[in-house]
Every structure is written in C-alpha cells, then in structure tokens.
Short mmCIF file of C-alpha atoms and ligand atoms in Angstrom, two decimals:
data_model
loop_
_atom_site.label_atom_id
_atom_site.label_comp_id
_atom_site.label_asym_id
_atom_site.label_seq_id
_atom_site.Cartn_x
_atom_site.Cartn_y
_atom_site.Cartn_z
CA MET A 1 -0.14 0.04 0.09
CA THR A 2 1.35 3.41 -1.04
CA THR A 3 2.01 5.62 1.95
CA VAL A 4 -0.66 8.53 2.42
CA PRO A 5 -0.02 11.67 4.36
CA ALA A 6 -0.96 12.08 8.12
CA SER A 7 -3.10 14.94 7.48
CA PRO A 8 -5.29 16.18 4.54
CA THR A 9 -3.17 19.36 4.15
CA ALA A 10 0.11 17.67 3.49
CA ARG A 11 0.90 18.54 0.02
CA THR A 12 1.89 15.34 -1.30
CA THR A 13 0.53 13.24 -4.23
CA THR A 14 -1.02 9.78 -2.70
CA VAL A 15 -1.22 7.23 -5.35
CA PRO A 16 -3.92 4.66 -5.33
CA PRO A 17 -2.72 0.89 -5.32
CA PRO A 18 -3.52 -1.35 -7.93
CA PRO A 19 -7.39 -2.58 -8.37
CA LEU A 20 -6.80 -5.93 -6.80
CA GLU A 21 -5.44 -4.48 -3.58
CA HIS A 22 -7.87 -1.48 -3.67
CA LEU A 23 -11.23 -3.23 -3.87
CA ARG A 24 -10.20 -5.93 -1.41
CA SER A 25 -9.17 -3.84 1.37
CA PRO A 26 -11.62 -3.92 3.86
CA ALA A 27 -11.22 0.16 4.25
CA THR A 28 -12.40 0.30 0.52
CA ARG A 29 -15.39 -1.80 1.06
CA ALA A 30 -16.40 0.04 4.20
CA VAL A 31 -16.20 3.34 2.13
CA LEU A 32 -18.25 1.90 -0.52
CA ARG A 33 -20.86 0.67 1.58
CA ILE A 34 -21.04 4.39 3.19
CA GLN A 35 -21.51 5.55 -0.34
CA GLN A 36 -24.06 3.38 -1.04
CA CYS A 37 -25.99 4.63 2.17
CA ILE A 38 -25.37 8.12 0.60
CA LEU A 39 -27.00 7.25 -2.34
CA THR A 40 -30.02 5.32 -0.98
CA ALA A 41 -30.45 8.35 1.64
CA THR A 42 -30.27 10.91 -1.48
CA ARG A 43 -32.95 8.85 -3.55
CA GLU A 44 -35.17 8.66 -0.41
CA LEU A 45 -35.21 12.13 0.26
CA LEU A 46 -35.56 13.60 -3.09
CA SER A 47 -38.22 10.84 -3.93
CA ARG A 48 -40.07 12.00 -0.89
CA GLU A 49 -40.12 15.51 -2.24
CA GLY A 50 -41.41 14.63 -5.41
CA PHE A 51 -38.27 14.82 -7.66
CA MET A 52 -38.23 12.74 -10.92
CA GLU A 53 -34.70 10.61 -11.31
CA MET A 54 -33.65 11.03 -15.02
CA LEU A 55 -30.82 8.87 -16.33
CA PRO A 56 -28.16 11.45 -17.74
CA PRO A 57 -26.54 11.74 -21.40
CA VAL A 58 -22.77 10.80 -21.15
CA ILE A 59 -21.92 12.32 -24.31
CA GLY A 60 -23.04 15.51 -26.42
CA PRO A 61 -22.05 18.22 -28.96
CA VAL A 62 -21.18 20.40 -26.14
CA THR A 63 -20.73 20.56 -22.39
CA ASP A 64 -19.95 22.61 -19.23
CA PRO A 65 -17.43 25.25 -20.05
CA GLY A 66 -17.38 26.52 -16.40
CA ALA A 67 -14.72 23.62 -15.05
CA ARG A 68 -12.13 25.87 -13.66
CA GLY A 69 -9.11 25.22 -16.04
CA ALA A 70 -9.88 21.63 -16.69
CA LYS A 71 -9.77 20.09 -20.04
CA GLN A 72 -12.61 18.50 -21.95
CA VAL A 73 -12.46 15.08 -23.59
CA ASP A 74 -13.37 14.63 -27.23
CA VAL A 75 -15.42 11.73 -28.65
CA ASP A 76 -15.54 10.97 -32.38
CA TYR A 77 -19.31 10.68 -32.93
CA TYR A 78 -19.61 9.62 -36.33
CA GLY A 79 -17.30 12.11 -37.61
CA HIS A 80 -18.33 14.79 -35.51
CA ARG A 81 -16.56 16.06 -32.43
CA TYR A 82 -18.65 15.51 -28.93
CA LYS A 83 -17.36 15.99 -25.71
CA LEU A 84 -17.64 13.59 -22.80
CA MET A 85 -19.76 15.24 -20.05
CA THR A 86 -17.90 17.55 -17.54
CA SER A 87 -21.20 18.16 -15.89
CA GLY A 88 -24.98 17.86 -16.80
CA ILE A 89 -25.92 21.53 -16.39
CA LEU A 90 -26.95 22.13 -20.04
CA TYR A 91 -29.45 18.59 -19.92
CA LYS A 92 -30.43 19.37 -16.47
CA GLN A 93 -32.06 22.95 -17.59
CA ALA A 94 -33.58 21.22 -20.53
CA SER A 95 -34.98 18.47 -18.44
CA LEU A 96 -37.41 20.79 -16.82
CA LEU A 97 -39.28 20.61 -20.30
CA ALA A 98 -40.47 17.34 -19.13
CA PHE A 99 -40.85 17.80 -15.05
CA ASP A 100 -40.46 20.40 -12.58
CA LYS A 101 -37.99 18.87 -10.12
CA ILE A 102 -35.29 16.68 -11.56
CA PHE A 103 -32.30 14.82 -10.41
CA ASN A 104 -29.63 12.75 -11.57
CA ILE A 105 -26.48 10.68 -10.38
CA ALA A 106 -23.88 11.09 -13.47
CA PRO A 107 -20.17 10.54 -14.23
CA ASN A 108 -18.07 13.61 -15.09
CA VAL A 109 -14.85 13.49 -16.69
CA ARG A 110 -12.68 16.73 -16.31
CA LEU A 111 -8.92 16.56 -17.25
CA GLU A 112 -8.06 18.61 -14.16
CA PRO A 113 -4.64 20.80 -14.18
CA LEU A 114 -1.90 18.81 -12.76
CA GLU A 115 -1.54 21.22 -9.46
CA THR A 116 -4.78 19.56 -8.26
CA ALA A 117 -3.32 15.98 -7.83
CA THR A 118 -2.29 17.24 -4.44
CA THR A 119 -5.51 19.06 -3.26
CA HIS A 120 -6.61 15.54 -2.04
CA ARG A 121 -10.36 16.68 -3.40
CA HIS A 122 -9.76 16.26 -7.20
CA LEU A 123 -10.28 13.36 -9.39
CA ALA A 124 -10.23 13.37 -13.31
CA GLU A 125 -13.27 11.15 -13.22
CA PHE A 126 -16.06 11.63 -10.52
CA HIS A 127 -19.72 11.58 -9.85
CA GLN A 128 -22.42 14.47 -9.37
CA ILE A 129 -25.48 14.31 -7.50
CA ASP A 130 -27.16 16.96 -9.85
CA VAL A 131 -30.32 18.52 -8.95
CA GLU A 132 -32.57 21.17 -10.69
CA VAL A 133 -35.96 22.60 -9.44
CA ALA A 134 -38.14 24.87 -11.80
CA CYS A 135 -39.12 28.26 -10.83
CA ALA A 136 -37.07 28.04 -7.53
CA THR A 137 -34.74 30.78 -5.95
CA ARG A 138 -31.46 30.49 -4.63
CA GLU A 139 -32.83 30.13 -1.18
CA ASP A 140 -35.24 27.39 -1.94
CA VAL A 141 -32.37 25.35 -3.16
CA THR A 142 -29.97 26.05 -0.43
CA ALA A 143 -32.62 25.03 1.84
CA LEU A 144 -33.06 21.82 -0.02
CA ALA A 145 -29.52 21.26 -0.20
CA GLU A 146 -29.22 21.56 3.64
CA ARG A 147 -31.86 19.12 4.04
CA LEU A 148 -30.39 16.62 1.82
CA ILE A 149 -26.91 16.88 3.43
CA ARG A 150 -28.16 16.59 7.14
CA HIS A 151 -30.38 13.99 6.08
CA VAL A 152 -27.34 11.89 4.54
CA PHE A 153 -25.17 12.43 7.42
CA ALA A 154 -28.08 11.36 9.88
CA ALA A 155 -28.49 8.02 7.93
CA CYS A 156 -25.01 7.27 7.82
CA ALA A 157 -24.43 7.99 11.62
CA GLY A 158 -27.33 5.69 12.22
CA GLY A 159 -27.02 2.87 9.63
CA MET A 160 -22.98 2.69 9.16
CA ARG A 161 -21.72 2.43 12.46
CA GLU A 162 -19.63 -0.74 11.82
CA GLU A 163 -18.21 0.89 8.86
CA LEU A 164 -17.45 4.16 10.19
CA ALA A 165 -15.60 2.19 13.29
CA LEU A 166 -13.62 0.34 10.86
CA LEU A 167 -12.47 3.60 9.42
CA GLY A 168 -11.82 5.23 12.55
CA GLN A 169 -14.62 8.08 11.87
CA ASP A 170 -16.52 9.36 14.98
CA VAL A 171 -20.18 9.11 14.69
CA ASP A 172 -20.30 12.54 16.55
CA ALA A 173 -18.59 14.39 13.89
CA LEU A 174 -21.54 13.24 11.72
CA ARG A 175 -24.29 13.98 14.11
CA ALA A 176 -22.56 17.59 14.36
CA VAL A 177 -23.55 18.24 10.83
CA ALA A 178 -27.02 16.61 10.84
CA ASP A 179 -27.95 18.36 14.03
CA HIS A 180 -27.27 21.96 13.55
CA ASP A 181 -28.15 24.85 11.08
CA PHE A 182 -25.75 25.78 8.23
CA GLU A 183 -24.40 29.07 8.08
CA THR A 184 -24.01 31.42 5.18
CA VAL A 185 -21.45 34.09 4.44
CA SER A 186 -21.12 36.23 1.14
CA HIS A 187 -18.04 35.85 -0.98
CA ARG A 188 -16.94 39.35 -0.18
CA GLU A 189 -16.93 38.24 3.74
CA ALA A 190 -15.07 34.96 3.04
CA ALA A 191 -12.28 37.00 0.83
CA GLU A 192 -12.13 39.33 3.69
CA ARG A 193 -11.75 36.73 6.34
CA LEU A 194 -8.85 35.25 4.15
CA GLN A 195 -7.30 38.67 3.73
CA ALA A 196 -7.57 39.11 7.58
CA MET A 197 -5.46 36.03 7.79
CA ASN A 198 -2.83 37.43 5.22
CA HIS A 199 -3.93 34.82 2.70
CA PRO A 200 -4.04 36.29 -0.73
CA GLN A 201 -7.77 36.17 -2.16
CA SER A 202 -9.17 38.63 -4.74
CA TYR A 203 -12.57 39.81 -4.55
CA ASP A 204 -13.30 39.54 -7.98
CA ALA A 205 -12.27 35.57 -8.40
CA GLU A 206 -13.16 32.50 -7.20
CA LEU A 207 -11.79 31.13 -3.87
CA ASN A 208 -8.49 29.55 -4.30
CA TRP A 209 -7.99 26.04 -3.57
CA VAL A 210 -5.83 27.02 -0.33
CA GLY A 211 -8.15 29.65 0.78
CA GLU A 212 -10.90 27.25 0.65
CA GLU A 213 -9.23 24.84 2.46
CA ILE A 214 -8.26 27.34 5.13
CA LEU A 215 -11.98 28.38 5.57
CA SER A 216 -12.98 25.13 5.58
CA ARG A 217 -10.68 24.23 8.73
CA GLU A 218 -11.38 27.54 10.45
CA SER A 219 -15.02 26.48 10.68
CA THR A 220 -16.91 24.24 13.05
CA ARG A 221 -20.10 23.67 10.90
CA PRO A 222 -20.96 23.61 7.23
CA PHE A 223 -21.59 27.15 5.54
CA PHE A 224 -22.84 28.40 2.14
CA VAL A 225 -20.78 31.07 0.40
CA VAL A 226 -23.14 32.94 -1.80
CA ASP A 227 -22.86 35.76 -4.24
CA TYR A 228 -19.70 34.93 -6.39
CA PRO A 229 -18.41 37.44 -8.73
CA LYS A 230 -19.22 37.59 -12.25
CA GLY A 231 -16.41 36.20 -14.14
CA SER A 232 -15.45 33.56 -11.88
CA ARG A 233 -18.25 31.00 -12.85
CA GLY A 234 -20.19 29.72 -16.07
CA PHE A 235 -22.48 31.45 -18.34
CA TYR A 236 -25.62 29.57 -16.83
CA ASP A 237 -25.16 31.44 -13.20
CA ARG A 238 -27.68 34.10 -12.95
CA GLU A 239 -26.56 37.55 -12.86
CA SER A 240 -28.50 39.53 -9.91
CA ARG A 241 -30.96 41.97 -11.72
CA THR A 242 -30.49 44.25 -8.63
CA THR A 243 -26.65 43.88 -8.09
CA PRO A 244 -24.87 43.80 -11.60
CA GLY A 245 -21.62 41.96 -11.14
CA VAL A 246 -22.85 39.40 -8.71
CA LEU A 247 -24.02 36.07 -9.45
CA ARG A 248 -27.10 34.53 -7.67
CA ASN A 249 -25.07 31.36 -6.89
CA PHE A 250 -23.60 29.56 -4.00
CA ASP A 251 -21.14 26.92 -2.89
CA LEU A 252 -21.36 24.45 0.32
CA ILE A 253 -18.09 24.29 2.23
CA LEU A 254 -17.98 21.50 4.76
CA PRO A 255 -15.83 21.86 8.17
CA GLY A 256 -12.52 20.03 8.71
CA GLY A 257 -10.61 21.04 5.89
CA TYR A 258 -12.86 18.98 3.34
CA GLY A 259 -13.73 22.29 1.63
CA GLU A 260 -16.45 22.69 -1.23
CA ILE A 261 -18.74 19.85 -1.85
CA ILE A 262 -21.57 21.65 -3.71
CA SER A 263 -21.72 24.76 -6.37
CA GLY A 264 -25.19 25.87 -7.47
CA SER A 265 -27.05 28.86 -8.58
CA GLU A 266 -30.10 30.22 -10.00
CA ARG A 267 -29.87 29.73 -13.69
CA GLU A 268 -29.58 31.93 -16.52
CA HIS A 269 -32.57 30.87 -18.95
CA GLU A 270 -33.53 33.82 -21.13
CA TYR A 271 -32.17 33.42 -24.78
CA THR A 272 -30.80 36.90 -25.33
CA ARG A 273 -29.01 36.98 -21.82
CA LEU A 274 -27.57 33.52 -22.35
CA ILE A 275 -26.08 34.75 -25.76
CA THR A 276 -24.68 37.68 -23.85
CA ARG A 277 -23.25 35.61 -21.10
CA MET A 278 -21.64 33.29 -23.31
CA ARG A 279 -19.87 35.99 -25.04
CA GLU A 280 -18.90 37.57 -21.82
CA THR A 281 -17.26 34.51 -20.63
CA GLY A 282 -15.52 33.68 -23.96
CA GLU A 283 -17.87 31.06 -25.27
CA ASN A 284 -18.90 30.98 -28.93
CA PRO A 285 -22.88 30.65 -28.99
CA SER A 286 -22.54 28.71 -32.37
CA LYS A 287 -21.22 25.58 -30.21
CA TYR A 288 -24.61 25.68 -28.05
CA ARG A 289 -26.92 25.02 -31.01
CA TRP A 290 -29.33 22.58 -29.39
CA TYR A 291 -29.37 24.14 -26.14
CA LEU A 292 -29.76 27.51 -27.66
CA ASP A 293 -32.59 26.24 -29.87
CA VAL A 294 -34.49 24.94 -26.54
CA ALA A 295 -33.75 28.36 -24.77
CA ARG A 296 -35.30 30.21 -27.58
CA GLU A 297 -38.75 28.33 -27.38
CA GLY A 298 -38.35 28.82 -23.59
CA ILE A 299 -36.57 26.66 -20.88
CA PRO A 300 -38.35 27.27 -17.24
CA ALA A 301 -36.50 29.69 -14.99
CA SER A 302 -34.57 27.23 -12.22
CA ALA A 303 -32.34 27.04 -9.69
CA GLY A 304 -30.22 23.83 -8.78
CA PHE A 305 -26.79 22.14 -7.70
CA GLY A 306 -24.33 19.43 -8.02
CA ILE A 307 -23.00 17.57 -5.26
CA GLY A 308 -19.55 15.84 -5.68
CA LEU A 309 -20.28 12.27 -4.56
CA GLU A 310 -16.79 11.12 -3.96
CA ARG A 311 -16.22 14.56 -1.96
CA LEU A 312 -19.25 13.87 0.22
CA THR A 313 -18.29 10.42 0.75
CA ARG A 314 -14.88 11.42 2.02
CA ALA A 315 -16.28 13.66 4.41
CA VAL A 316 -18.87 11.48 5.71
CA ALA A 317 -16.23 8.62 5.84
CA GLY A 318 -13.26 11.09 7.29
CA LEU A 319 -11.06 9.85 4.58
CA ASP A 320 -7.55 11.82 3.91
CA ALA A 321 -7.78 11.82 0.34
CA VAL A 322 -10.79 11.64 -2.12
CA TRP A 323 -9.62 8.74 -4.25
CA ARG A 324 -10.34 6.51 -1.52
CA ALA A 325 -14.06 7.06 -2.28
CA SER A 326 -13.70 5.83 -5.75
CA SER A 327 -13.76 1.95 -6.78
CA PHE A 328 -11.41 2.92 -9.76
CA PRO A 329 -9.83 6.19 -8.80
CA LYS A 330 -8.32 8.34 -11.31
CA ILE A 331 -6.27 11.17 -9.87
CA PRO A 332 -5.47 14.07 -12.47
CA GLY A 333 -2.11 12.89 -14.32
CA VAL A 334 -1.55 9.63 -12.61
CA ILE A 335 -2.02 6.58 -15.11
CA SER A 336 -4.51 4.11 -13.43
CA ALA A 337 -7.28 1.61 -14.29
P1 AMP B 401 -18.67 22.49 -9.94
O1 AMP B 401 -20.00 22.62 -10.70
O2 AMP B 401 -17.44 22.31 -10.87
O3 AMP B 401 -18.27 23.26 -8.61
O4 AMP B 401 -18.79 20.77 -9.66
C1 AMP B 401 -19.87 20.36 -8.78
C2 AMP B 401 -19.25 19.71 -7.46
O5 AMP B 401 -18.74 18.56 -7.99
C3 AMP B 401 -18.21 20.48 -6.81
O6 AMP B 401 -18.93 21.06 -5.78
C4 AMP B 401 -17.47 19.08 -6.19
O7 AMP B 401 -18.07 18.62 -4.90
C5 AMP B 401 -17.55 17.93 -7.23
N1 AMP B 401 -16.23 18.03 -8.15
C6 AMP B 401 -15.81 19.25 -8.94
N2 AMP B 401 -14.58 18.76 -9.60
C7 AMP B 401 -14.30 17.64 -8.97
C8 AMP B 401 -13.31 17.01 -9.38
N3 AMP B 401 -12.28 16.91 -10.07
N4 AMP B 401 -12.98 15.85 -8.49
C9 AMP B 401 -13.70 15.56 -7.54
N5 AMP B 401 -14.88 16.21 -7.29
C10 AMP B 401 -15.14 17.31 -8.08
MG1 MG B 402 -17.62 24.69 -7.73
#
C-alpha cells in the first residue's frame, strides 16, 4: 500500500494501489458501503419531496465550459467532435421541459490541471448528484441542499456504525453536521476573512484552493458561500438583476478541511441574456445550438446544484483523500485502471 499523508493538508500526491489491492481492502469496502448509504438516503429524500430521477447523457456536442481550468475530452461521434460530460448542467435545465423537479447521478470527466493532484479533493473522473428545480430561487435550493446533506449524515450516523468504526471515523462528527443549522457568508466576507489571515484572495475571483481549505478548517459547521463575482463562474449562473456583477449562486463548504462539496445557482434561462453571458465568458454561442434552440422556445427559470459524490463520501467517512471514495480512482495525471 502506498503511503498516505498524516493530514489532509500535506501537499503530497498519494497514489492509489492497483485495483486488486484497493478493491479487496476492508477499508475500501467500508467506504463503498457508506457511499451506497449516501445514495440510498439521497434517493429517499428526493423521491419523498417529489423529484424525478432521470438518466443522464454521457456525451453531447457541447458540455459545461465552467470547469475551472479543466480540459474536456473529445469523442468522435460519426465524424462529429462530441464531448464527454464535464457536468450535466445543460441537460438539467432542458430536462425541466419534462418535469419540474429532477435529479440525476452522473459520471463527469474533467482533465483537471496537474496542480490539483495534491489537493486531495480532485479526481479526473467523478460523479455528481445533480438537482434542478423549476421556478425556484437560490434560497429554495440552499434550503433543499441543507435538508439533503443533513439527512445523508444522519442516515450514515445511524446505519453505518460498523463501517465508520473500521475507518476510525467518529459518529459524533456526523451528528454535528446532521443536528445543526448551516451558516451563510457572502463571497466578499469570505475574501475579507482570508485577507485578514494574510492569505491572498481577490474579491473578483473564485476562492482559491488553499483559501477554501483554510476557511473549511477554521469552521466548525458547514457554511454556504453566496454571491460570487461575475467572471468566476459559467454563463448559466444568473447575474443579480439588482446588483450587477454579482451572481445568484452558492457553494457549500464543509468543516474539517474537506472544502467545497456543492456548487449551485439560480440559472440564466433567457435566450438573449444567455447569448450575452456566453460572449462575456469567452464562449462561442454557435457551439451551443441545441441548447439555445431550446432556450429560444423557453426553458423554465430554475435553480439547482451539483454535489460531488466522492467528496461527500470522503467527508462522511473521514478520509484523508478523495480517491479513497472511488472504486477505480483516477487522480489527475496519474495513469491508472
Ligand atoms: P462544480 O460545478 O464544478 O463546482 O462541480 C460540482 C461539484 O462536483 C463540486 O462542488 C465538487 O463537489 C465536485 N467536483 C468538481 N470537480 C471535481 C473533481 N475534479 N473531483 C472530484 N469532485 C469534483
Ligand atoms: Mg464549484
């Protein structure tokens, strides 16, 4: 077994063992059972709240361009250049033509920059639990995300005692998430906190990896960061109509150094605004033909979010690195099964 760092902050690359060793390890099996509990609890809560689970496309002519420095993977589709999904955002919005409340659990492929191999929270292939609600506001979906995460932590605290004990994870750490309200800070407040700690963080950019981890470590409970600046996210995050330059979006950051596990937003859905936002974010609208054709006819206004399943599993199971939450892990830049 390859050595792993003693703490999640250590800046080393941990390389997964070969599949034979990884899959037969009692620790991996405990982690995968916890992941199953997370999925069951997710489906349970969302079904109870009237959500429709839809099966997601894996390839398409375009995919989410908003993936922070990650490269997309091309597929030859009968002579046309298609993409593997980096996220299901475009299809999620379009799916609301069929049902008002939808979710899917989908694989995403992102060739993340090599520097992310040591963050302990990036994989080149991972899964998202993707949720979208027609006519919802950001506040509606942050409340839903909080209900869902608390339900998942409670379900695992109750049903996964043996697995958690085997992994050395304290059930009380799960109860602490399940039993308390989440907090909310604005992106500006988060940047101010980091600057006060002498950590460089621009008011106009995404929270950087290290800053996000510092805030996560400082915190004792999960918190939403809201109102990211325009320019830090994809064209589909809706810009505030009352405060231009600010997006009606959010992340959820977990305490303990686990960092971001959710990104979400109210969506831009109006045809002409979408075209403007695409141009502003350096995207060529002609690439997005099918999506814009649908938007011209009318996509419902919506809000939604995506949860990184492996990151959520890592946090529930108390793992030092996200690759341990994948049965066939792919760390950026590391050649594997
Ligand atoms: P995003 O919309 O790009 O923030 O992705 C949604 C969620 O997917 C994030 O909040 C993470 O939990 C998860 N995620 C994004 N990129 C990765 C990655 N490279 N490896 C593992 N999980 C990821
Ligand atoms: Mg994000």
